[in-house]
JSON list of C-alpha atoms in Angstrom, two decimals:
[
{"chain": "Q", "resi": 1, "resn": "MET", "atom": "CA", "xyz": [-72.49, 170.10, -219.16]},
{"chain": "Q", "resi": 2, "resn": "LYS", "atom": "CA", "xyz": [-70.79, 166.87, -220.31]},
{"chain": "Q", "resi": 3, "resn": "LYS", "atom": "CA", "xyz": [-73.49, 166.19, -222.89]},
{"chain": "Q", "resi": 4, "resn": "THR", "atom": "CA", "xyz": [-73.39, 169.80, -224.08]},
{"chain": "Q", "resi": 5, "resn": "MET", "atom": "CA", "xyz": [-69.67, 169.52, -224.79]},
{"chain": "Q", "resi": 6, "resn": "LEU", "atom": "CA", "xyz": [-70.15, 166.23, -226.66]},
{"chain": "Q", "resi": 7, "resn": "CYS", "atom": "CA", "xyz": [-72.77, 167.83, -228.87]},
{"chain": "Q", "resi": 8, "resn": "ILE", "atom": "CA", "xyz": [-70.89, 170.98, -229.85]},
{"chain": "Q", "resi": 9, "resn": "LEU", "atom": "CA", "xyz": [-68.86, 169.53, -232.73]},
{"chain": "Q", "resi": 10, "resn": "GLY", "atom": "CA", "xyz": [-71.67, 167.29, -234.00]},
{"chain": "Q", "resi": 11, "resn": "THR", "atom": "CA", "xyz": [-74.28, 170.03, -234.15]},
{"chain": "Q", "resi": 12, "resn": "ALA", "atom": "CA", "xyz": [-72.15, 172.93, -235.34]},
{"chain": "Q", "resi": 13, "resn": "ALA", "atom": "CA", "xyz": [-72.75, 172.24, -239.02]},
{"chain": "Q", "resi": 14, "resn": "ALA", "atom": "CA", "xyz": [-76.50, 171.78, -238.51]},
{"chain": "Q", "resi": 15, "resn": "LEU", "atom": "CA", "xyz": [-76.79, 175.01, -236.55]},
{"chain": "Q", "resi": 16, "resn": "LEU", "atom": "CA", "xyz": [-74.95, 177.23, -239.03]},
{"chain": "Q", "resi": 17, "resn": "PRO", "atom": "CA", "xyz": [-77.95, 177.68, -241.39]},
{"chain": "Q", "resi": 18, "resn": "ALA", "atom": "CA", "xyz": [-80.20, 178.50, -238.44]},
{"chain": "Q", "resi": 19, "resn": "LEU", "atom": "CA", "xyz": [-77.76, 181.05, -237.06]},
{"chain": "Q", "resi": 20, "resn": "PHE", "atom": "CA", "xyz": [-77.36, 182.62, -240.48]},
{"chain": "Q", "resi": 21, "resn": "LEU", "atom": "CA", "xyz": [-81.12, 183.00, -240.87]},
{"chain": "Q", "resi": 22, "resn": "ALA", "atom": "CA", "xyz": [-81.41, 184.47, -237.40]},
{"chain": "Q", "resi": 23, "resn": "GLY", "atom": "CA", "xyz": [-78.71, 186.98, -238.26]},
{"chain": "Q", "resi": 24, "resn": "CYS", "atom": "CA", "xyz": [-80.66, 187.98, -241.35]},
{"chain": "Q", "resi": 25, "resn": "GLY", "atom": "CA", "xyz": [-83.77, 188.62, -239.26]},
{"chain": "Q", "resi": 26, "resn": "LYS", "atom": "CA", "xyz": [-85.63, 185.61, -240.65]},
{"chain": "Q", "resi": 27, "resn": "LYS", "atom": "CA", "xyz": [-87.61, 183.01, -238.72]},
{"chain": "Q", "resi": 28, "resn": "GLN", "atom": "CA", "xyz": [-85.83, 180.56, -236.46]},
{"chain": "Q", "resi": 29, "resn": "ASP", "atom": "CA", "xyz": [-85.03, 177.16, -238.01]},
{"chain": "Q", "resi": 30, "resn": "TYR", "atom": "CA", "xyz": [-86.20, 174.79, -235.30]},
{"chain": "Q", "resi": 31, "resn": "SER", "atom": "CA", "xyz": [-85.38, 171.64, -237.30]},
{"chain": "Q", "resi": 32, "resn": "ALA", "atom": "CA", "xyz": [-81.79, 171.90, -236.06]},
{"chain": "Q", "resi": 33, "resn": "HIS", "atom": "CA", "xyz": [-83.09, 171.38, -232.53]},
{"chain": "Q", "resi": 34, "resn": "ILE", "atom": "CA", "xyz": [-84.93, 168.07, -233.03]},
{"chain": "Q", "resi": 35, "resn": "SER", "atom": "CA", "xyz": [-83.38, 165.41, -230.79]},
{"chain": "Q", "resi": 36, "resn": "GLU", "atom": "CA", "xyz": [-85.85, 162.60, -231.52]},
{"chain": "Q", "resi": 37, "resn": "VAL", "atom": "CA", "xyz": [-88.14, 161.70, -234.42]},
{"chain": "Q", "resi": 38, "resn": "ARG", "atom": "CA", "xyz": [-90.40, 158.67, -234.68]},
{"chain": "Q", "resi": 39, "resn": "SER", "atom": "CA", "xyz": [-91.52, 158.74, -238.29]},
{"chain": "Q", "resi": 40, "resn": "ASP", "atom": "CA", "xyz": [-93.31, 155.41, -238.77]},
{"chain": "Q", "resi": 41, "resn": "ILE", "atom": "CA", "xyz": [-94.90, 152.47, -236.98]},
{"chain": "Q", "resi": 42, "resn": "PHE", "atom": "CA", "xyz": [-95.54, 148.99, -238.42]},
{"chain": "Q", "resi": 43, "resn": "ILE", "atom": "CA", "xyz": [-98.02, 146.63, -236.75]},
{"chain": "Q", "resi": 44, "resn": "ALA", "atom": "CA", "xyz": [-99.02, 142.97, -237.19]},
{"chain": "Q", "resi": 45, "resn": "GLU", "atom": "CA", "xyz": [-101.19, 140.69, -235.04]},
{"chain": "Q", "resi": 46, "resn": "THR", "atom": "CA", "xyz": [-101.84, 136.96, -234.76]},
{"chain": "Q", "resi": 47, "resn": "GLU", "atom": "CA", "xyz": [-103.78, 134.88, -232.24]},
{"chain": "Q", "resi": 48, "resn": "GLU", "atom": "CA", "xyz": [-100.53, 134.42, -230.29]},
{"chain": "Q", "resi": 49, "resn": "PHE", "atom": "CA", "xyz": [-99.00, 137.88, -230.27]},
{"chain": "Q", "resi": 50, "resn": "SER", "atom": "CA", "xyz": [-98.97, 141.43, -231.55]},
{"chain": "Q", "resi": 51, "resn": "ILE", "atom": "CA", "xyz": [-95.73, 142.90, -232.87]},
{"chain": "Q", "resi": 52, "resn": "THR", "atom": "CA", "xyz": [-94.82, 146.54, -233.49]},
{"chain": "Q", "resi": 53, "resn": "LEU", "atom": "CA", "xyz": [-91.82, 148.02, -235.26]},
{"chain": "Q", "resi": 54, "resn": "PHE", "atom": "CA", "xyz": [-90.98, 151.64, -234.42]},
{"chain": "Q", "resi": 55, "resn": "CYS", "atom": "CA", "xyz": [-88.77, 153.68, -236.78]},
{"chain": "Q", "resi": 56, "resn": "SER", "atom": "CA", "xyz": [-86.95, 156.37, -234.84]},
{"chain": "Q", "resi": 57, "resn": "GLU", "atom": "CA", "xyz": [-84.03, 158.75, -235.07]},
{"chain": "Q", "resi": 58, "resn": "ARG", "atom": "CA", "xyz": [-82.62, 159.52, -231.65]},
{"chain": "Q", "resi": 59, "resn": "GLU", "atom": "CA", "xyz": [-79.87, 161.66, -230.24]},
{"chain": "Q", "resi": 60, "resn": "TYR", "atom": "CA", "xyz": [-76.93, 160.26, -228.32]},
{"chain": "Q", "resi": 61, "resn": "PRO", "atom": "CA", "xyz": [-76.47, 160.77, -225.42]},
{"chain": "Q", "resi": 62, "resn": "TYR", "atom": "CA", "xyz": [-80.24, 160.79, -224.81]},
{"chain": "Q", "resi": 63, "resn": "ALA", "atom": "CA", "xyz": [-81.27, 163.29, -222.14]},
{"chain": "Q", "resi": 64, "resn": "ASP", "atom": "CA", "xyz": [-84.00, 165.85, -221.46]},
{"chain": "Q", "resi": 65, "resn": "ASP", "atom": "CA", "xyz": [-81.68, 168.84, -221.14]},
{"chain": "Q", "resi": 66, "resn": "GLY", "atom": "CA", "xyz": [-82.66, 171.17, -223.97]},
{"chain": "Q", "resi": 67, "resn": "VAL", "atom": "CA", "xyz": [-79.61, 170.28, -226.06]},
{"chain": "Q", "resi": 68, "resn": "ALA", "atom": "CA", "xyz": [-80.14, 168.42, -229.35]},
{"chain": "Q", "resi": 69, "resn": "CYS", "atom": "CA", "xyz": [-77.29, 166.06, -230.26]},
{"chain": "Q", "resi": 70, "resn": "PRO", "atom": "CA", "xyz": [-76.80, 164.37, -233.66]},
{"chain": "Q", "resi": 71, "resn": "ARG", "atom": "CA", "xyz": [-79.31, 161.59, -234.29]},
{"chain": "Q", "resi": 72, "resn": "SER", "atom": "CA", "xyz": [-78.89, 158.01, -235.48]},
{"chain": "Q", "resi": 73, "resn": "LYS", "atom": "CA", "xyz": [-81.52, 155.65, -236.92]},
{"chain": "Q", "resi": 74, "resn": "LEU", "atom": "CA", "xyz": [-82.90, 153.03, -234.54]},
{"chain": "Q", "resi": 75, "resn": "ALA", "atom": "CA", "xyz": [-85.40, 150.24, -235.21]},
{"chain": "Q", "resi": 76, "resn": "GLU", "atom": "CA", "xyz": [-87.28, 149.12, -232.10]},
{"chain": "Q", "resi": 77, "resn": "ILE", "atom": "CA", "xyz": [-89.47, 146.01, -231.95]},
{"chain": "Q", "resi": 78, "resn": "SER", "atom": "CA", "xyz": [-92.07, 145.44, -229.24]},
{"chain": "Q", "resi": 79, "resn": "LEU", "atom": "CA", "xyz": [-93.81, 142.06, -228.98]},
{"chain": "Q", "resi": 80, "resn": "VAL", "atom": "CA", "xyz": [-96.76, 141.39, -226.66]},
{"chain": "Q", "resi": 81, "resn": "ALA", "atom": "CA", "xyz": [-97.52, 137.67, -226.41]},
{"chain": "Q", "resi": 82, "resn": "LYS", "atom": "CA", "xyz": [-99.97, 135.41, -224.62]},
{"chain": "Q", "resi": 83, "resn": "GLU", "atom": "CA", "xyz": [-97.25, 132.91, -223.69]},
{"chain": "Q", "resi": 84, "resn": "GLU", "atom": "CA", "xyz": [-94.33, 134.12, -221.57]},
{"chain": "Q", "resi": 85, "resn": "THR", "atom": "CA", "xyz": [-91.17, 132.53, -222.91]},
{"chain": "Q", "resi": 86, "resn": "ASP", "atom": "CA", "xyz": [-88.03, 133.52, -224.83]},
{"chain": "Q", "resi": 87, "resn": "TYR", "atom": "CA", "xyz": [-88.72, 135.19, -228.18]},
{"chain": "Q", "resi": 88, "resn": "PHE", "atom": "CA", "xyz": [-86.55, 135.97, -231.17]},
{"chain": "Q", "resi": 89, "resn": "VAL", "atom": "CA", "xyz": [-87.72, 138.58, -233.66]},
{"chain": "Q", "resi": 90, "resn": "TYR", "atom": "CA", "xyz": [-86.40, 139.27, -237.15]},
{"chain": "Q", "resi": 91, "resn": "VAL", "atom": "CA", "xyz": [-87.02, 141.70, -239.97]},
{"chain": "Q", "resi": 92, "resn": "THR", "atom": "CA", "xyz": [-86.46, 139.64, -243.10]},
{"chain": "Q", "resi": 93, "resn": "GLY", "atom": "CA", "xyz": [-85.38, 140.72, -246.56]},
{"chain": "Q", "resi": 94, "resn": "ASP", "atom": "CA", "xyz": [-82.26, 142.19, -248.14]},
{"chain": "Q", "resi": 95, "resn": "GLU", "atom": "CA", "xyz": [-81.52, 144.42, -245.14]},
{"chain": "Q", "resi": 96, "resn": "GLY", "atom": "CA", "xyz": [-82.76, 142.04, -242.48]},
{"chain": "Q", "resi": 97, "resn": "PHE", "atom": "CA", "xyz": [-81.82, 142.15, -238.82]},
{"chain": "Q", "resi": 98, "resn": "GLY", "atom": "CA", "xyz": [-83.01, 140.87, -235.49]},
{"chain": "Q", "resi": 99, "resn": "GLY", "atom": "CA", "xyz": [-82.23, 138.73, -232.50]},
{"chain": "Q", "resi": 100, "resn": "GLU", "atom": "CA", "xyz": [-83.31, 137.71, -229.01]},
{"chain": "Q", "resi": 101, "resn": "THR", "atom": "CA", "xyz": [-85.70, 140.01, -227.17]},
{"chain": "Q", "resi": 102, "resn": "SER", "atom": "CA", "xyz": [-85.52, 141.08, -223.55]},
{"chain": "Q", "resi": 103, "resn": "TYR", "atom": "CA", "xyz": [-88.60, 141.21, -221.34]},
{"chain": "Q", "resi": 104, "resn": "ARG", "atom": "CA", "xyz": [-89.59, 144.61, -219.93]},
{"chain": "Q", "resi": 105, "resn": "ASN", "atom": "CA", "xyz": [-91.56, 144.26, -216.69]},
{"chain": "Q", "resi": 106, "resn": "VAL", "atom": "CA", "xyz": [-92.78, 147.85, -216.70]},
{"chain": "Q", "resi": 107, "resn": "ARG", "atom": "CA", "xyz": [-94.27, 147.61, -220.19]},
{"chain": "Q", "resi": 108, "resn": "GLY", "atom": "CA", "xyz": [-95.09, 143.91, -220.19]},
{"chain": "Q", "resi": 109, "resn": "ASP", "atom": "CA", "xyz": [-93.52, 143.33, -223.62]},
{"chain": "Q", "resi": 110, "resn": "HIS", "atom": "CA", "xyz": [-90.54, 141.65, -225.25]},
{"chain": "Q", "resi": 111, "resn": "TYR", "atom": "CA", "xyz": [-88.18, 144.24, -226.69]},
{"chain": "Q", "resi": 112, "resn": "PHE", "atom": "CA", "xyz": [-85.42, 144.35, -229.29]},
{"chain": "Q", "resi": 113, "resn": "SER", "atom": "CA", "xyz": [-83.60, 147.34, -230.81]},
{"chain": "Q", "resi": 114, "resn": "GLN", "atom": "CA", "xyz": [-80.87, 147.79, -233.40]},
{"chain": "Q", "resi": 115, "resn": "GLY", "atom": "CA", "xyz": [-79.23, 150.63, -235.27]},
{"chain": "Q", "resi": 116, "resn": "VAL", "atom": "CA", "xyz": [-80.07, 150.64, -238.99]},
{"chain": "Q", "resi": 117, "resn": "GLU", "atom": "CA", "xyz": [-79.14, 152.54, -242.13]},
{"chain": "Q", "resi": 118, "resn": "THR", "atom": "CA", "xyz": [-82.63, 152.76, -243.64]},
{"chain": "Q", "resi": 119, "resn": "PHE", "atom": "CA", "xyz": [-86.27, 152.26, -242.63]},
{"chain": "Q", "resi": 120, "resn": "PRO", "atom": "CA", "xyz": [-88.86, 150.15, -244.47]},
{"chain": "Q", "resi": 121, "resn": "GLU", "atom": "CA", "xyz": [-91.78, 151.77, -246.26]},
{"chain": "Q", "resi": 122, "resn": "GLY", "atom": "CA", "xyz": [-95.38, 150.62, -246.59]},
{"chain": "Q", "resi": 123, "resn": "SER", "atom": "CA", "xyz": [-94.97, 147.15, -245.11]},
{"chain": "Q", "resi": 124, "resn": "VAL", "atom": "CA", "xyz": [-92.28, 144.90, -243.70]},
{"chain": "Q", "resi": 125, "resn": "LYS", "atom": "CA", "xyz": [-91.91, 141.12, -243.42]},
{"chain": "Q", "resi": 126, "resn": "MET", "atom": "CA", "xyz": [-91.11, 139.83, -239.96]},
{"chain": "Q", "resi": 127, "resn": "ARG", "atom": "CA", "xyz": [-90.46, 136.46, -238.33]},
{"chain": "Q", "resi": 128, "resn": "VAL", "atom": "CA", "xyz": [-91.07, 135.48, -234.72]},
{"chain": "Q", "resi": 129, "resn": "GLU", "atom": "CA", "xyz": [-89.51, 132.36, -233.16]},
{"chain": "Q", "resi": 130, "resn": "TRP", "atom": "CA", "xyz": [-90.13, 130.82, -229.75]},
{"chain": "Q", "resi": 131, "resn": "GLY", "atom": "CA", "xyz": [-89.51, 127.24, -228.66]},
{"chain": "Q", "resi": 132, "resn": "ASP", "atom": "CA", "xyz": [-90.25, 125.06, -231.67]},
{"chain": "Q", "resi": 133, "resn": "GLU", "atom": "CA", "xyz": [-92.67, 127.60, -233.13]},
{"chain": "Q", "resi": 134, "resn": "VAL", "atom": "CA", "xyz": [-92.08, 129.99, -236.05]},
{"chain": "Q", "resi": 135, "resn": "ARG", "atom": "CA", "xyz": [-94.50, 132.57, -237.41]},
{"chain": "Q", "resi": 136, "resn": "GLU", "atom": "CA", "xyz": [-94.01, 134.89, -240.37]},
{"chain": "Q", "resi": 137, "resn": "VAL", "atom": "CA", "xyz": [-96.13, 138.02, -240.64]},
{"chain": "Q", "resi": 138, "resn": "VAL", "atom": "CA", "xyz": [-96.37, 141.18, -242.69]},
{"chain": "Q", "resi": 139, "resn": "ALA", "atom": "CA", "xyz": [-96.52, 144.32, -240.57]},
{"chain": "Q", "resi": 140, "resn": "THR", "atom": "CA", "xyz": [-98.15, 147.32, -242.21]},
{"chain": "Q", "resi": 141, "resn": "SER", "atom": "CA", "xyz": [-97.53, 151.01, -241.62]},
{"chain": "Q", "resi": 142, "resn": "VAL", "atom": "CA", "xyz": [-100.04, 153.09, -239.67]},
{"chain": "Q", "resi": 143, "resn": "ARG", "atom": "CA", "xyz": [-99.30, 156.02, -241.98]},
{"chain": "Q", "resi": 144, "resn": "THR", "atom": "CA", "xyz": [-101.77, 156.89, -244.73]},
{"chain": "Q", "resi": 145, "resn": "GLU", "atom": "CA", "xyz": [-101.71, 159.38, -247.58]},
{"chain": "Q", "resi": 146, "resn": "LYS", "atom": "CA", "xyz": [-103.31, 161.88, -245.19]},
{"chain": "Q", "resi": 147, "resn": "THR", "atom": "CA", "xyz": [-100.70, 161.56, -242.44]},
{"chain": "Q", "resi": 148, "resn": "ILE", "atom": "CA", "xyz": [-98.58, 164.69, -242.16]},
{"chain": "Q", "resi": 149, "resn": "SER", "atom": "CA", "xyz": [-94.80, 164.48, -241.89]},
{"chain": "Q", "resi": 150, "resn": "PRO", "atom": "CA", "xyz": [-92.90, 164.89, -238.60]},
{"chain": "Q", "resi": 151, "resn": "GLN", "atom": "CA", "xyz": [-91.64, 168.24, -239.93]},
{"chain": "Q", "resi": 152, "resn": "GLU", "atom": "CA", "xyz": [-95.23, 169.41, -240.50]},
{"chain": "Q", "resi": 153, "resn": "ALA", "atom": "CA", "xyz": [-96.15, 168.25, -237.00]},
{"chain": "Q", "resi": 154, "resn": "LEU", "atom": "CA", "xyz": [-93.26, 170.29, -235.62]},
{"chain": "Q", "resi": 155, "resn": "GLN", "atom": "CA", "xyz": [-94.39, 173.36, -237.58]},
{"chain": "Q", "resi": 156, "resn": "ALA", "atom": "CA", "xyz": [-97.90, 172.98, -236.14]},
{"chain": "Q", "resi": 157, "resn": "ALA", "atom": "CA", "xyz": [-96.51, 172.76, -232.61]},
{"chain": "Q", "resi": 158, "resn": "VAL", "atom": "CA", "xyz": [-94.25, 175.77, -233.17]},
{"chain": "Q", "resi": 159, "resn": "GLY", "atom": "CA", "xyz": [-97.21, 177.82, -234.39]},
{"chain": "Q", "resi": 160, "resn": "HIS", "atom": "CA", "xyz": [-99.18, 176.86, -231.30]},
{"chain": "Q", "resi": 161, "resn": "GLU", "atom": "CA", "xyz": [-96.39, 177.67, -228.83]},
{"chain": "Q", "resi": 162, "resn": "GLU", "atom": "CA", "xyz": [-94.86, 180.86, -230.24]},
{"chain": "Q", "resi": 163, "resn": "GLU", "atom": "CA", "xyz": [-94.94, 182.66, -226.90]},
{"chain": "Q", "resi": 164, "resn": "VAL", "atom": "CA", "xyz": [-93.22, 179.79, -225.07]},
{"chain": "Q", "resi": 165, "resn": "LEU", "atom": "CA", "xyz": [-90.54, 179.48, -227.75]},
{"chain": "Q", "resi": 166, "resn": "SER", "atom": "CA", "xyz": [-89.86, 183.20, -227.65]},
{"chain": "Q", "resi": 167, "resn": "ARG", "atom": "CA", "xyz": [-89.09, 182.89, -223.93]},
{"chain": "Q", "resi": 168, "resn": "MET", "atom": "CA", "xyz": [-86.64, 180.10, -224.75]},
{"chain": "Q", "resi": 169, "resn": "THR", "atom": "CA", "xyz": [-84.79, 182.28, -227.26]},
{"chain": "Q", "resi": 170, "resn": "GLN", "atom": "CA", "xyz": [-82.02, 184.70, -226.29]},
{"chain": "Q", "resi": 171, "resn": "ASP", "atom": "CA", "xyz": [-80.21, 187.00, -228.74]},
{"chain": "Q", "resi": 172, "resn": "GLY", "atom": "CA", "xyz": [-81.63, 184.99, -231.64]},
{"chain": "Q", "resi": 173, "resn": "GLU", "atom": "CA", "xyz": [-80.44, 181.65, -230.26]},
{"chain": "Q", "resi": 174, "resn": "PHE", "atom": "CA", "xyz": [-82.94, 178.98, -229.23]},
{"chain": "Q", "resi": 175, "resn": "PHE", "atom": "CA", "xyz": [-82.21, 177.04, -226.04]},
{"chain": "Q", "resi": 176, "resn": "GLY", "atom": "CA", "xyz": [-84.30, 173.90, -226.18]},
{"chain": "Q", "resi": 177, "resn": "GLU", "atom": "CA", "xyz": [-84.98, 170.67, -228.02]},
{"chain": "Q", "resi": 178, "resn": "PHE", "atom": "CA", "xyz": [-87.94, 168.93, -229.65]},
{"chain": "Q", "resi": 179, "resn": "ARG", "atom": "CA", "xyz": [-89.13, 165.34, -229.56]},
{"chain": "Q", "resi": 180, "resn": "VAL", "atom": "CA", "xyz": [-91.55, 164.40, -232.35]},
{"chain": "Q", "resi": 181, "resn": "ARG", "atom": "CA", "xyz": [-93.16, 160.96, -232.21]},
{"chain": "Q", "resi": 182, "resn": "LEU", "atom": "CA", "xyz": [-95.84, 159.30, -234.30]},
{"chain": "Q", "resi": 183, "resn": "LEU", "atom": "CA", "xyz": [-98.24, 157.44, -231.97]},
{"chain": "Q", "resi": 184, "resn": "LYS", "atom": "CA", "xyz": [-100.84, 154.73, -232.46]},
{"chain": "Q", "resi": 185, "resn": "ARG", "atom": "CA", "xyz": [-103.62, 154.39, -229.91]},
{"chain": "Q", "resi": 186, "resn": "ASP", "atom": "CA", "xyz": [-107.31, 154.32, -230.81]},
{"chain": "Q", "resi": 187, "resn": "ALA", "atom": "CA", "xyz": [-106.19, 156.47, -233.75]},
{"chain": "Q", "resi": 188, "resn": "THR", "atom": "CA", "xyz": [-102.90, 157.85, -235.06]},
{"chain": "Q", "resi": 189, "resn": "TYR", "atom": "CA", "xyz": [-101.49, 160.95, -233.41]},
{"chain": "Q", "resi": 190, "resn": "TYR", "atom": "CA", "xyz": [-98.31, 162.95, -233.11]},
{"chain": "Q", "resi": 191, "resn": "TYR", "atom": "CA", "xyz": [-96.65, 163.76, -229.81]},
{"chain": "Q", "resi": 192, "resn": "VAL", "atom": "CA", "xyz": [-94.44, 166.85, -229.77]},
{"chain": "Q", "resi": 193, "resn": "GLY", "atom": "CA", "xyz": [-92.38, 167.56, -226.68]},
{"chain": "Q", "resi": 194, "resn": "ILE", "atom": "CA", "xyz": [-90.70, 170.93, -226.18]},
{"chain": "Q", "resi": 195, "resn": "VAL", "atom": "CA", "xyz": [-87.88, 170.56, -223.64]},
{"chain": "Q", "resi": 196, "resn": "ASN", "atom": "CA", "xyz": [-86.08, 173.51, -222.05]},
{"chain": "Q", "resi": 197, "resn": "LYS", "atom": "CA", "xyz": [-82.52, 173.52, -220.71]},
{"chain": "Q", "resi": 198, "resn": "SER", "atom": "CA", "xyz": [-83.76, 172.68, -217.20]},
{"chain": "Q", "resi": 199, "resn": "GLY", "atom": "CA", "xyz": [-85.57, 169.56, -218.43]},
{"chain": "Q", "resi": 200, "resn": "GLY", "atom": "CA", "xyz": [-89.04, 171.10, -218.19]},
{"chain": "Q", "resi": 201, "resn": "THR", "atom": "CA", "xyz": [-91.37, 169.86, -220.91]},
{"chain": "Q", "resi": 202, "resn": "ILE", "atom": "CA", "xyz": [-94.46, 171.04, -222.73]},
{"chain": "Q", "resi": 203, "resn": "SER", "atom": "CA", "xyz": [-96.24, 168.02, -224.22]},
{"chain": "Q", "resi": 204, "resn": "LEU", "atom": "CA", "xyz": [-98.62, 168.38, -227.14]},
{"chain": "Q", "resi": 205, "resn": "LEU", "atom": "CA", "xyz": [-100.91, 165.75, -228.69]},
{"chain": "Q", "resi": 206, "resn": "LEU", "atom": "CA", "xyz": [-101.68, 166.51, -232.34]},
{"chain": "Q", "resi": 207, "resn": "ASN", "atom": "CA", "xyz": [-104.11, 165.20, -234.91]},
{"chain": "Q", "resi": 208, "resn": "SER", "atom": "CA", "xyz": [-101.87, 163.28, -237.32]},
{"chain": "Q", "resi": 209, "resn": "GLU", "atom": "CA", "xyz": [-103.70, 164.54, -240.41]},
{"chain": "Q", "resi": 210, "resn": "THR", "atom": "CA", "xyz": [-104.39, 168.20, -239.63]},
{"chain": "Q", "resi": 211, "resn": "GLY", "atom": "CA", "xyz": [-101.78, 169.10, -237.02]},
{"chain": "Q", "resi": 212, "resn": "GLU", "atom": "CA", "xyz": [-104.53, 170.40, -234.71]},
{"chain": "Q", "resi": 213, "resn": "VAL", "atom": "CA", "xyz": [-103.46, 170.41, -231.06]},
{"chain": "Q", "resi": 214, "resn": "LEU", "atom": "CA", "xyz": [-105.84, 168.11, -229.18]},
{"chain": "Q", "resi": 215, "resn": "ALA", "atom": "CA", "xyz": [-104.25, 168.20, -225.73]},
{"chain": "Q", "resi": 216, "resn": "ARG", "atom": "CA", "xyz": [-101.54, 170.08, -223.89]},
{"chain": "Q", "resi": 217, "resn": "ARG", "atom": "CA", "xyz": [-99.65, 169.34, -220.69]},
{"chain": "Q", "resi": 218, "resn": "GLU", "atom": "CA", "xyz": [-97.00, 171.48, -219.04]},
{"chain": "Q", "resi": 219, "resn": "SER", "atom": "CA", "xyz": [-94.38, 170.23, -216.57]},
{"chain": "Q", "resi": 220, "resn": "LEU", "atom": "CA", "xyz": [-91.90, 173.06, -216.21]}
]
């Protein structure tokens, strides 16, 4: 309830077009209900470490409650290293940022995050410092000319889950939120999560070039 109240003012403007279209009998505009988008991933590797930069837009407060709050841009850096020590990571250039990482036991990586105004495109120069050592690398995007956009991934998921979404809609108003994340594993994928107001989630794994649903998991 607290988060819902915090979101009302911030999302009112974004929801007006969707409500107008619903009133006109047109299709629901689900883009107003996206609470998280990971649009790009940059990766670089050396003999000593691998480093990944995630470009995300995320709601605040962040919660699986079916309510999409306004999003802000967040750059997240994950470093996996052979040597366990203190690491500092930096994105260099005109809009550079960075700082000391914190170690995450669960993931086994060194992590840093910072709010940003813009995301890099194509490639990004990064610097890693530990002890007396300094390494500079160029991390490249996992996206290609064939990679669909997060919006296209959402459209593919919506088309696949029309029946579920209809059950989450009352009097033309949709009660739920979407999380759309670009993933890099053995290949590049999209994850789309559909979260209802009780926190139940339908998770879809999509081909990042065609939008085809490759796997589905339901935890409602």
